[in-house]
mmCIF file of C-alpha atoms in Angstrom:
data_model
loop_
_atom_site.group_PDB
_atom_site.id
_atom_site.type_symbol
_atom_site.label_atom_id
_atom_site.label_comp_id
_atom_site.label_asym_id
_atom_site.label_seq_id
_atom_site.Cartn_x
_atom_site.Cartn_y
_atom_site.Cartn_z
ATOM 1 C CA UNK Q 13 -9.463 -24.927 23.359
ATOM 2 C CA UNK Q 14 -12.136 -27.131 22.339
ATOM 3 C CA UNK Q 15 -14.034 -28.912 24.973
ATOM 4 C CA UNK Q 16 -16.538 -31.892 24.404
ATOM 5 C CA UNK Q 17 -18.151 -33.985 27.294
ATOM 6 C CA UNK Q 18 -16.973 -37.541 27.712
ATOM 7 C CA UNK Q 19 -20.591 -39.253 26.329
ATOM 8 C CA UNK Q 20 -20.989 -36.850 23.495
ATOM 9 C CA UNK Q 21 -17.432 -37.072 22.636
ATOM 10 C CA UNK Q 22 -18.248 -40.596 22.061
ATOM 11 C CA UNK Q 23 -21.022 -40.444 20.413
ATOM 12 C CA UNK Q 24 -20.067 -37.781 17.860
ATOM 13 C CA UNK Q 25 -17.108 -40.045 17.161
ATOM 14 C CA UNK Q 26 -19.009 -43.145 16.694
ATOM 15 C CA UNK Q 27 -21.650 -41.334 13.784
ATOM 16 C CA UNK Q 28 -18.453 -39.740 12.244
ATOM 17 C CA UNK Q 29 -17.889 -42.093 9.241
ATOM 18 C CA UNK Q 30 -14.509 -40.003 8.484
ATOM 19 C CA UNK Q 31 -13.307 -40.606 12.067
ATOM 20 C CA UNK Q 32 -10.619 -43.144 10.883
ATOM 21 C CA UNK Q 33 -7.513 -42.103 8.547
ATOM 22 C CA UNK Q 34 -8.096 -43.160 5.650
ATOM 23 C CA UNK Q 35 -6.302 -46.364 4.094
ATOM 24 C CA UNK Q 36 -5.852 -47.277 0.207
ATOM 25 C CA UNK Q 37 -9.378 -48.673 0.007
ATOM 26 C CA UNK Q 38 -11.229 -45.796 1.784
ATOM 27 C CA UNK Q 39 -13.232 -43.656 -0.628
ATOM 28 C CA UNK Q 40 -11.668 -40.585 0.249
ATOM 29 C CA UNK Q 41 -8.013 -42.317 -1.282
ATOM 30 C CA UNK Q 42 -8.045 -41.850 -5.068
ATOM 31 C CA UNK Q 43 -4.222 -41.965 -6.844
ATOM 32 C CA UNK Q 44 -2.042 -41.096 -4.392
ATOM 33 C CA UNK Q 45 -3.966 -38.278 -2.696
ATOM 34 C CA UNK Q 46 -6.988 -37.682 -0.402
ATOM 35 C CA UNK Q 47 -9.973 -36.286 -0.565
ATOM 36 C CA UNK Q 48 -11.023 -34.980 3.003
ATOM 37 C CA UNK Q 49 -14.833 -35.411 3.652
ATOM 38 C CA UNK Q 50 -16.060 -32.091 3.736
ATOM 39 C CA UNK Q 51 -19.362 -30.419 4.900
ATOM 40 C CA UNK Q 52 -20.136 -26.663 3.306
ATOM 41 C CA UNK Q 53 -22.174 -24.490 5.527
ATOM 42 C CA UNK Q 54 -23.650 -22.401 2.405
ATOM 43 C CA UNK Q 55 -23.785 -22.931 -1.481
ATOM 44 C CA UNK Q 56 -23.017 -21.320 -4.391
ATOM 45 C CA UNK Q 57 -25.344 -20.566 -6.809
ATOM 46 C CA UNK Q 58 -23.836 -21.057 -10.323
ATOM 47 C CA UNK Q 59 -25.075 -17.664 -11.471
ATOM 48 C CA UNK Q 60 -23.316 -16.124 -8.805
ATOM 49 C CA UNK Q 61 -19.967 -14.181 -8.538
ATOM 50 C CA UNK Q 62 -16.927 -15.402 -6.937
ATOM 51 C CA UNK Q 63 -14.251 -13.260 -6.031
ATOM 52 C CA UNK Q 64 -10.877 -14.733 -5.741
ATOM 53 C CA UNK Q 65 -7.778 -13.534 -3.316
ATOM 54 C CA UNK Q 66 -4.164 -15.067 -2.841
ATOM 55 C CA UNK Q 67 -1.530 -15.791 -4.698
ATOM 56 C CA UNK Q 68 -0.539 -18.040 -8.050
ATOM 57 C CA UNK Q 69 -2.550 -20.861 -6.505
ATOM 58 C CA UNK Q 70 -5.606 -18.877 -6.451
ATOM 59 C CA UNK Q 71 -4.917 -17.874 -10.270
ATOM 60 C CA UNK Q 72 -4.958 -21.510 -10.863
ATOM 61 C CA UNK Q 73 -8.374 -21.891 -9.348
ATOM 62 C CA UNK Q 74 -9.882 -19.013 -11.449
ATOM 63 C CA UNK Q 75 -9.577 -21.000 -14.363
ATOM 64 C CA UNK Q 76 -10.992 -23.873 -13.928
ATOM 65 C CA UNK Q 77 -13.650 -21.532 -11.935
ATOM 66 C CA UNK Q 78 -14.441 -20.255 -15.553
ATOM 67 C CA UNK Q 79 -14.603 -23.500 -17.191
ATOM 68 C CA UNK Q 80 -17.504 -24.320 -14.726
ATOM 69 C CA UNK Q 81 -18.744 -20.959 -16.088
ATOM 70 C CA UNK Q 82 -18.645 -18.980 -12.689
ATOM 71 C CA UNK Q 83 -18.265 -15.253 -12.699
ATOM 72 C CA UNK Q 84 -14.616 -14.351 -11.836
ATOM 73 C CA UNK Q 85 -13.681 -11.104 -12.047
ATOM 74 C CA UNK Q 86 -9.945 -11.407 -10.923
ATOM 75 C CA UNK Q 87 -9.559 -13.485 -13.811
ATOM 76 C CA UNK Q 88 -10.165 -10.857 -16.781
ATOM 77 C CA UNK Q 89 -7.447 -7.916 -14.960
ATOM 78 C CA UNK Q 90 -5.193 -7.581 -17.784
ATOM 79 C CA UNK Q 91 -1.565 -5.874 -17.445
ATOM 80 C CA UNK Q 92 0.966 -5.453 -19.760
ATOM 81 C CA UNK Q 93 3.648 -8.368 -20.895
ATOM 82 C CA UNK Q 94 6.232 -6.268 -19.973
ATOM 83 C CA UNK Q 95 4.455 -6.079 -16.443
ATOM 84 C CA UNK Q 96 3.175 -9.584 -16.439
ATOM 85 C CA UNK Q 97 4.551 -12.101 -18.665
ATOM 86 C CA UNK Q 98 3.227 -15.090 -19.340
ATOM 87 C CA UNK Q 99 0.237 -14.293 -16.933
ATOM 88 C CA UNK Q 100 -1.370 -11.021 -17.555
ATOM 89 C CA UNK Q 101 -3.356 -11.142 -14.166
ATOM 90 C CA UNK Q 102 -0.449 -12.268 -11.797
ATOM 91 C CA UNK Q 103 0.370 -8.926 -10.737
ATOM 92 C CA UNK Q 104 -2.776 -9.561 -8.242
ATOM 93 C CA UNK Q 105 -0.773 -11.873 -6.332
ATOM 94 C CA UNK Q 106 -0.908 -11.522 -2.782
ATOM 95 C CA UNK Q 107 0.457 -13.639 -0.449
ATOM 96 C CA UNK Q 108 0.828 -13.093 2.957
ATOM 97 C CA UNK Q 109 -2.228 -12.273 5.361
ATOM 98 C CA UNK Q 110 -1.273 -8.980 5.920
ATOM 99 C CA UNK Q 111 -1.360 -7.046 2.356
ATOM 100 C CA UNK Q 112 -4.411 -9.129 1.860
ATOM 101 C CA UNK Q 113 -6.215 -7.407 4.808
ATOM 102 C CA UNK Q 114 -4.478 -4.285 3.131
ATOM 103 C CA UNK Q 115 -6.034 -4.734 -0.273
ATOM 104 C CA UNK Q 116 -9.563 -5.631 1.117
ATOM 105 C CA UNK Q 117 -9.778 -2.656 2.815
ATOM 106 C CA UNK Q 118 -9.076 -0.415 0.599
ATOM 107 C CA UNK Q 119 -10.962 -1.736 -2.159
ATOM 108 C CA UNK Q 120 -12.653 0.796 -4.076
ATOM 109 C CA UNK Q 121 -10.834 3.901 -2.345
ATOM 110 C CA UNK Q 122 -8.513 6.038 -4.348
ATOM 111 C CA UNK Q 123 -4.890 4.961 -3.834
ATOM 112 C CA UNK Q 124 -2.166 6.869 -2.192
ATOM 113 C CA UNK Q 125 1.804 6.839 -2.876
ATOM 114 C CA UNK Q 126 2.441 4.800 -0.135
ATOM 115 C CA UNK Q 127 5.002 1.646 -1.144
ATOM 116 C CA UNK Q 128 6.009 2.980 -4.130
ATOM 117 C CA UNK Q 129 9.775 3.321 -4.408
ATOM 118 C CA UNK Q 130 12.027 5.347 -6.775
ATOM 119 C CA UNK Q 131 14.446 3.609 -9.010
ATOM 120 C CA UNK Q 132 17.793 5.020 -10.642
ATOM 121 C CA UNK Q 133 16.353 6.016 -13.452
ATOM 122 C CA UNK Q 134 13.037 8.344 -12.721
ATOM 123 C CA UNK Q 135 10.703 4.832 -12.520
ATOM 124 C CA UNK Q 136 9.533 2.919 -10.074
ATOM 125 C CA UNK Q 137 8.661 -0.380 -8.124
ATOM 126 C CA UNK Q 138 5.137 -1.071 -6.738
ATOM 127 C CA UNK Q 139 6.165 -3.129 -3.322
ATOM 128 C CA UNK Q 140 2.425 -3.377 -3.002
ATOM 129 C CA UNK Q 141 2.090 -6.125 -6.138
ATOM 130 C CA UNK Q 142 3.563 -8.890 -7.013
ATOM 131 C CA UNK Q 143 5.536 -7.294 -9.663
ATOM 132 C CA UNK Q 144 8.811 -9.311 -9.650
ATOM 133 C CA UNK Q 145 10.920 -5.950 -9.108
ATOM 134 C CA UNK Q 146 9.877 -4.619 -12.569
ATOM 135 C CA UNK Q 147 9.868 -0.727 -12.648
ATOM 136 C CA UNK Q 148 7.572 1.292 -14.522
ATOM 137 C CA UNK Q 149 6.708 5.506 -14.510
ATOM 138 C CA UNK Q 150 5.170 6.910 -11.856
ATOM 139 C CA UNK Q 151 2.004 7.519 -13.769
ATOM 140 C CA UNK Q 152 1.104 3.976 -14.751
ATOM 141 C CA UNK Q 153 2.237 3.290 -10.909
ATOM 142 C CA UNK Q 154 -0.480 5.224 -9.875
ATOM 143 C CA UNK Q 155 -3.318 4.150 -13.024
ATOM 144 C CA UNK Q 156 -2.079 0.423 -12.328
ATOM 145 C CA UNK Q 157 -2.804 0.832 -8.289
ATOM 146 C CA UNK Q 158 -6.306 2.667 -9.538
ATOM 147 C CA UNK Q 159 -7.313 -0.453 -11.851
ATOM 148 C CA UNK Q 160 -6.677 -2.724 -9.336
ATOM 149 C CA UNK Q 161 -8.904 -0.582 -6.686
ATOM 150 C CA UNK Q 162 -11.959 -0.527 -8.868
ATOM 151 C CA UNK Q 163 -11.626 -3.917 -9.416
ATOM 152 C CA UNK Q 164 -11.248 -4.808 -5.730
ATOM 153 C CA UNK Q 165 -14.430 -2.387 -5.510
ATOM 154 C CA UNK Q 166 -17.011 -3.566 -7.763
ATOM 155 C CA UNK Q 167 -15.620 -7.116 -7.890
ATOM 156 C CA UNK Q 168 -16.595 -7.381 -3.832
ATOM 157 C CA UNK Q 169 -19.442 -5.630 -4.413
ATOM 158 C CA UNK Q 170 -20.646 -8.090 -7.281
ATOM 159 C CA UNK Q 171 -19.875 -11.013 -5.213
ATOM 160 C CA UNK Q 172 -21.430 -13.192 -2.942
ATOM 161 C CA UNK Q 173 -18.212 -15.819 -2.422
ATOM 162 C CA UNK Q 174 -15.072 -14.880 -1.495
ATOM 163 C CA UNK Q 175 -12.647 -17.511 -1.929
ATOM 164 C CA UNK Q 176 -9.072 -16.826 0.206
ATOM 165 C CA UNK Q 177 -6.103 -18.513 -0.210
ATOM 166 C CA UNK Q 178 -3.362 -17.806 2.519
ATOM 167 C CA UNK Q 179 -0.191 -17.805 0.947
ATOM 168 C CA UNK Q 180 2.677 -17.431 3.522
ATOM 169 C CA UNK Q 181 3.590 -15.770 6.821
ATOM 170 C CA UNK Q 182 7.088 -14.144 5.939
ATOM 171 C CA UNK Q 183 6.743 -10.332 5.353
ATOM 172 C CA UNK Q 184 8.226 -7.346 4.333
ATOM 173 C CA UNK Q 185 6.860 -4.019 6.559
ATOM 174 C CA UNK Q 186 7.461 -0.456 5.766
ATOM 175 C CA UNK Q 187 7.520 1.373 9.275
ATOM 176 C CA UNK Q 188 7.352 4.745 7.557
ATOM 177 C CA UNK Q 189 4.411 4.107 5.532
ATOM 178 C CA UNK Q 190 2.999 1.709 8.255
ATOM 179 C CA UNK Q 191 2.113 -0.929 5.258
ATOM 180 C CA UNK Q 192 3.101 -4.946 5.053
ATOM 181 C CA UNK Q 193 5.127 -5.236 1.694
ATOM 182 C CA UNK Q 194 4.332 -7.832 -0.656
ATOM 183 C CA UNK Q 195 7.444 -8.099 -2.316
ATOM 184 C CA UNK Q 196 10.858 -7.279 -0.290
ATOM 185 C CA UNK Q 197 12.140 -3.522 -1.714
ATOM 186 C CA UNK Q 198 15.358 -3.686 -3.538
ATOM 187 C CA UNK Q 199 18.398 -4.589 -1.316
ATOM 188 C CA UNK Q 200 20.097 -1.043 -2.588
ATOM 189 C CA UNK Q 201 17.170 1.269 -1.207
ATOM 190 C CA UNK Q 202 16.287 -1.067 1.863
ATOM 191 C CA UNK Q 203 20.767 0.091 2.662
ATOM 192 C CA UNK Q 204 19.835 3.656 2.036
ATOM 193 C CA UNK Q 205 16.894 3.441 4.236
ATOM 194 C CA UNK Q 206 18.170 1.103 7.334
ATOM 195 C CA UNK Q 207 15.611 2.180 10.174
ATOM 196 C CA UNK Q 208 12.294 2.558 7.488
ATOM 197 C CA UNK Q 209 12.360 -1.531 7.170
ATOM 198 C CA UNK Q 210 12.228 -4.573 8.559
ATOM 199 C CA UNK Q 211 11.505 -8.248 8.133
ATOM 200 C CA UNK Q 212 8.995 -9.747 9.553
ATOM 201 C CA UNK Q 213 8.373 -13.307 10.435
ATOM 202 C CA UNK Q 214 4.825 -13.593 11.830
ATOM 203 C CA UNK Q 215 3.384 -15.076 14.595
ATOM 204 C CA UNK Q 216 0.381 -16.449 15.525
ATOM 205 C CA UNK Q 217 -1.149 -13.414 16.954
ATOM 206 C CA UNK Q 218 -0.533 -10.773 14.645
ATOM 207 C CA UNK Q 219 -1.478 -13.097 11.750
ATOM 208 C CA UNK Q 220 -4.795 -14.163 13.495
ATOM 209 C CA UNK Q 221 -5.035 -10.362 13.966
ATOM 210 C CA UNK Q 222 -5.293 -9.689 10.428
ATOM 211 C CA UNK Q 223 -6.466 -12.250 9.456
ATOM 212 C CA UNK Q 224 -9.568 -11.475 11.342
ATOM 213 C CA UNK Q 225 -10.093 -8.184 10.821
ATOM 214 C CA UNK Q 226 -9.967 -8.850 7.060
ATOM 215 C CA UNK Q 227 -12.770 -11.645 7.397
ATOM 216 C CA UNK Q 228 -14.965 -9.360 9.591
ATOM 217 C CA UNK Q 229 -14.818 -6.539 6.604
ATOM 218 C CA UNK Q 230 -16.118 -9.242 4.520
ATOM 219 C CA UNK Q 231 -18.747 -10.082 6.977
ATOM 220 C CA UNK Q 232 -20.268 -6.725 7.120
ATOM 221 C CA UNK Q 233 -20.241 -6.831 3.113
ATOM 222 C CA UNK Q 234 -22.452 -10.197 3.736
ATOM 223 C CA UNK Q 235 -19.920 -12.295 1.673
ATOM 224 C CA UNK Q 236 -19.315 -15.957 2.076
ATOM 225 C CA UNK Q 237 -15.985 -16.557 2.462
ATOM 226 C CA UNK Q 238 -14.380 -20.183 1.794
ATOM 227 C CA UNK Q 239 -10.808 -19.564 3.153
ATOM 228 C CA UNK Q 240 -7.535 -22.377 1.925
ATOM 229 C CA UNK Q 241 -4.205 -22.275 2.747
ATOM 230 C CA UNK Q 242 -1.748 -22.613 -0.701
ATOM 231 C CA UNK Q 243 -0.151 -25.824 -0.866
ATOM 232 C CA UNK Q 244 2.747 -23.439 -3.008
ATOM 233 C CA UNK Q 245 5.709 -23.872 -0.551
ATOM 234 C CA UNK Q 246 7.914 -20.502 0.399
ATOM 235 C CA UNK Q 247 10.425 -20.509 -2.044
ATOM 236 C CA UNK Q 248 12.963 -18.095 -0.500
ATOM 237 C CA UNK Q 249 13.048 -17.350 3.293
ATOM 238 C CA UNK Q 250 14.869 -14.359 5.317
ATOM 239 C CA UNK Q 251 13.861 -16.053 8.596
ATOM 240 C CA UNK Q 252 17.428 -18.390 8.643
ATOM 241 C CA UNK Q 253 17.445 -21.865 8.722
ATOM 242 C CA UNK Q 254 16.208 -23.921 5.659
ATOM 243 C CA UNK Q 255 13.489 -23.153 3.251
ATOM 244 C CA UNK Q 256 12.307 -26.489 3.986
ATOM 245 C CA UNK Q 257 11.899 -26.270 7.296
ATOM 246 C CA UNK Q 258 10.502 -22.350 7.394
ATOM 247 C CA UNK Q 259 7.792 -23.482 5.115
ATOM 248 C CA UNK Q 260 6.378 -26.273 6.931
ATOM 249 C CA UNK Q 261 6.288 -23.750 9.921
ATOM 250 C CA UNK Q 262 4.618 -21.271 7.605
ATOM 251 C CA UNK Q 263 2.158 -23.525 6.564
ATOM 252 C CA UNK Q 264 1.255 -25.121 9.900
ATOM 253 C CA UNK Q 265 0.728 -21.741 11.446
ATOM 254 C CA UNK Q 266 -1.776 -20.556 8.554
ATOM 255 C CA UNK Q 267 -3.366 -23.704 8.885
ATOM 256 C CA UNK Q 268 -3.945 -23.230 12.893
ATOM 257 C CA UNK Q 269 -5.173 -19.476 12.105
ATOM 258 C CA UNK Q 270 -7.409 -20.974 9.298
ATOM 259 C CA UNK Q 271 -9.173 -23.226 11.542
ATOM 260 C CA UNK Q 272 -9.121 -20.643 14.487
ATOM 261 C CA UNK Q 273 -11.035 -18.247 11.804
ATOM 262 C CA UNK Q 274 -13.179 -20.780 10.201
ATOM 263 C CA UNK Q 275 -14.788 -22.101 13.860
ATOM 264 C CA UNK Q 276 -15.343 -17.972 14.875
ATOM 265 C CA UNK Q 277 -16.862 -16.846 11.967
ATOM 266 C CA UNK Q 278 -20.295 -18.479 10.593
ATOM 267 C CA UNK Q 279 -19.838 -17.497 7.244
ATOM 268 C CA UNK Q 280 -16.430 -18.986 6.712
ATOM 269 C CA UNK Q 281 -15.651 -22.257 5.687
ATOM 270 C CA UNK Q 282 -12.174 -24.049 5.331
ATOM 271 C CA UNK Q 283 -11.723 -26.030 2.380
ATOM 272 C CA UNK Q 284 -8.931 -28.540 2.925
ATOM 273 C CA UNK Q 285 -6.738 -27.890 -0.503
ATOM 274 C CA UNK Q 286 -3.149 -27.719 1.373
ATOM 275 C CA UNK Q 287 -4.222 -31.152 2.844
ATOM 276 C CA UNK Q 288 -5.132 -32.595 -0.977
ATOM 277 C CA UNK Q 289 -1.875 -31.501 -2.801
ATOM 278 C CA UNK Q 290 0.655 -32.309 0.382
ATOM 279 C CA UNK Q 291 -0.957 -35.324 0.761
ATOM 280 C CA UNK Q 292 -0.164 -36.527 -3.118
ATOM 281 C CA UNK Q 293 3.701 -35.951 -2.614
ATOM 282 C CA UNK Q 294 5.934 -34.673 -5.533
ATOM 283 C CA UNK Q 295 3.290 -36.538 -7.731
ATOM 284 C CA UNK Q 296 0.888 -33.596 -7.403
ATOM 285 C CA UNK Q 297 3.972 -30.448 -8.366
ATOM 286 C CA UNK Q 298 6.104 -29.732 -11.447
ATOM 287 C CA UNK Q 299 9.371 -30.437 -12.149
ATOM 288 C CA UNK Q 300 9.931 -27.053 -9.741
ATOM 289 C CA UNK Q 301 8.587 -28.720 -6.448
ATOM 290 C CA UNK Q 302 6.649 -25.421 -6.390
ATOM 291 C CA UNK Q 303 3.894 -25.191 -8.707
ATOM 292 C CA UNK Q 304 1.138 -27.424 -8.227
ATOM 293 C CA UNK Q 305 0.119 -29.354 -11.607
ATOM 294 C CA UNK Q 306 -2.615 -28.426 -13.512
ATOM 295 C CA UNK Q 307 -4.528 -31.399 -13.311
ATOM 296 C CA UNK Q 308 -4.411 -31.467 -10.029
ATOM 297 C CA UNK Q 309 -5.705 -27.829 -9.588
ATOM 298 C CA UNK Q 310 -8.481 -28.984 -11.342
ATOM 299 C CA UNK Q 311 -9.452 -31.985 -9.338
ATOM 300 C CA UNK Q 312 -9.161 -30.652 -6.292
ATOM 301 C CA UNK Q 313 -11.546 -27.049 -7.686
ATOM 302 C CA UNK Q 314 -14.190 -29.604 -9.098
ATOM 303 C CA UNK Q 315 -14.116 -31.604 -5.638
ATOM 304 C CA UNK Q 316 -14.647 -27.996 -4.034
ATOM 305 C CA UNK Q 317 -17.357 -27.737 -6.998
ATOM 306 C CA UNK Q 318 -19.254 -30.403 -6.576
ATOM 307 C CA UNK Q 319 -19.512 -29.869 -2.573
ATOM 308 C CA UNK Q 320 -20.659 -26.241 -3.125
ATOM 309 C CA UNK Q 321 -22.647 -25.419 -6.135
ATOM 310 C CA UNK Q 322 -26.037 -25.573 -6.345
#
């Protein structure tokens, strides 16, 4: 709960010149979306290195992160078209809090087995990455996991920013294995295995939870972290009800543990690009109601740019 007394309430309001939603001719309206006044508690030097985590909104970013020329490392993972098409790097997808915290971690650290499930045929599926079910050996399982560990490694370690960007709070978790999933096992092995999984729809404490523990790893590495919430709705849900519905609760949950997070650590900022995108309608997605437009992507990363670099 946040407390203020009745005077400085009142005068903290009165000196805020954002205090007042904005109409069409405030300055923070521009084409059907706004721009929420913002105020960065660090910088970013442009000769710096910013490491990026989430999921296909964060890819986005990286991009037009490089055409500013800032160091991204995420950007240059390469895997296989047969593992990745059309976007070589999109196996780094993560998007719910928990195998972020998971990945963060263990940056660096040579990978175990763990999440790695047998198919039919002698291959496998990594439930750790965002793989869309595709199978490969167990051998480029285990080099894939090993890439991606080094990279986690001396990408953190070359960075000063950390940019986050929550994805989603619905979950797969391997009791066995103790591990959140970031992509649901095959329906065939989950039946084979009935008491190793579950679902998990998460609340507000276990997601704060990790959450926190995963910005406090990044505090003792001394990183900055500016921390977003993906506008990219949930696209399937196995919590009932309507997709519609589960997302906004989704979203407005991350957002709550976003703030919570940004107010308790002094080294994380929250930069408001769920707010941007939502607030531009269907204008600001594809034909797919999912994906957020390129164009947009890059408006709101030069906004974030031009608050943050130095």
């Amino acid at each position: 709960m946040k407390t203020i007394p009745g005077p400085d309430a009142f005068s903290q309001t009165l000196k805020n010149d954002a205090r007042k939603y904005p109409n069409r001719e405030d300055e923070r309206y521009d084409d059907f979306m706004f721009f929420p006044a913002i105020e960065p508690s660090f910088s970013i030097g442009r000769d710096e290195t910013v490491f990026t985590i989430g999921s296909c909104f964060a890819r986005n970013v990286e991009k037009f992160l490089l055409d500013h020329n800032v160091t991204v490392p995420t950007a240059h993972f390469e895997a296989p078209h047969e593992e990745a098409p059309g976007n070589p790097n999109r196996v780094l997808n993560q998007y719910n809090p928990g195998t972020m915290m998971q990945v963060v971690e263990a940056a660096g650290q040579t990978p175990d087995k763990r999440a790695i499930y047998g198919g039919l045929t002698g291959s496998v599926v990594d439930c750790l990455l965002a793989t869309g079910g595709r199978a490969v050996s167990k051998s480029r399982a285990m080099e894939r996991r090993q890439q991606i560990s080094d990279l986690y490694g001396a990408g953190l370690g070359a960075s000063q920013t950390v940019i986050i960007t929550l994805g989603l709070i619905e979950t797969w978790y391997d009791k066995q294995d103790e591990l959140y999933l970031n992509e649901a096992p095959g329906v065939r092995f989950v039946r084979k295995n009935p008491d190793r999984f579950e679902f998990r729809q998460m609340g507000y404490e276990e997601c704060s939870s990790v959450v926190n523990k995963m910005l406090q790893r990044l505090t003792d590495l001394g990183k900055k972290v500016v921390l977003t919430v993906s506008p990219v709705p949930l696209q399937v849900t196995f919590s009932g009800g309507d997709a519609v519905t589960r997302n906004a609760y989704s979203k407005s949950l991350l957002r709550v543990v976003a703030e919570q997070a940004a107010t308790t650590f002094d080294n994380v900022d929250y930069f408001p690009s769920y707010e941007m995108v939502t607030t531009g309608g269907f204008r600001s997605f594809g034909n797919d109601n999912v994906h957020v437009r390129p164009i947009v992507v890059e408006r709101i990363v030069r906004y974030m740019l031009d608050a943050y670099l130095r």
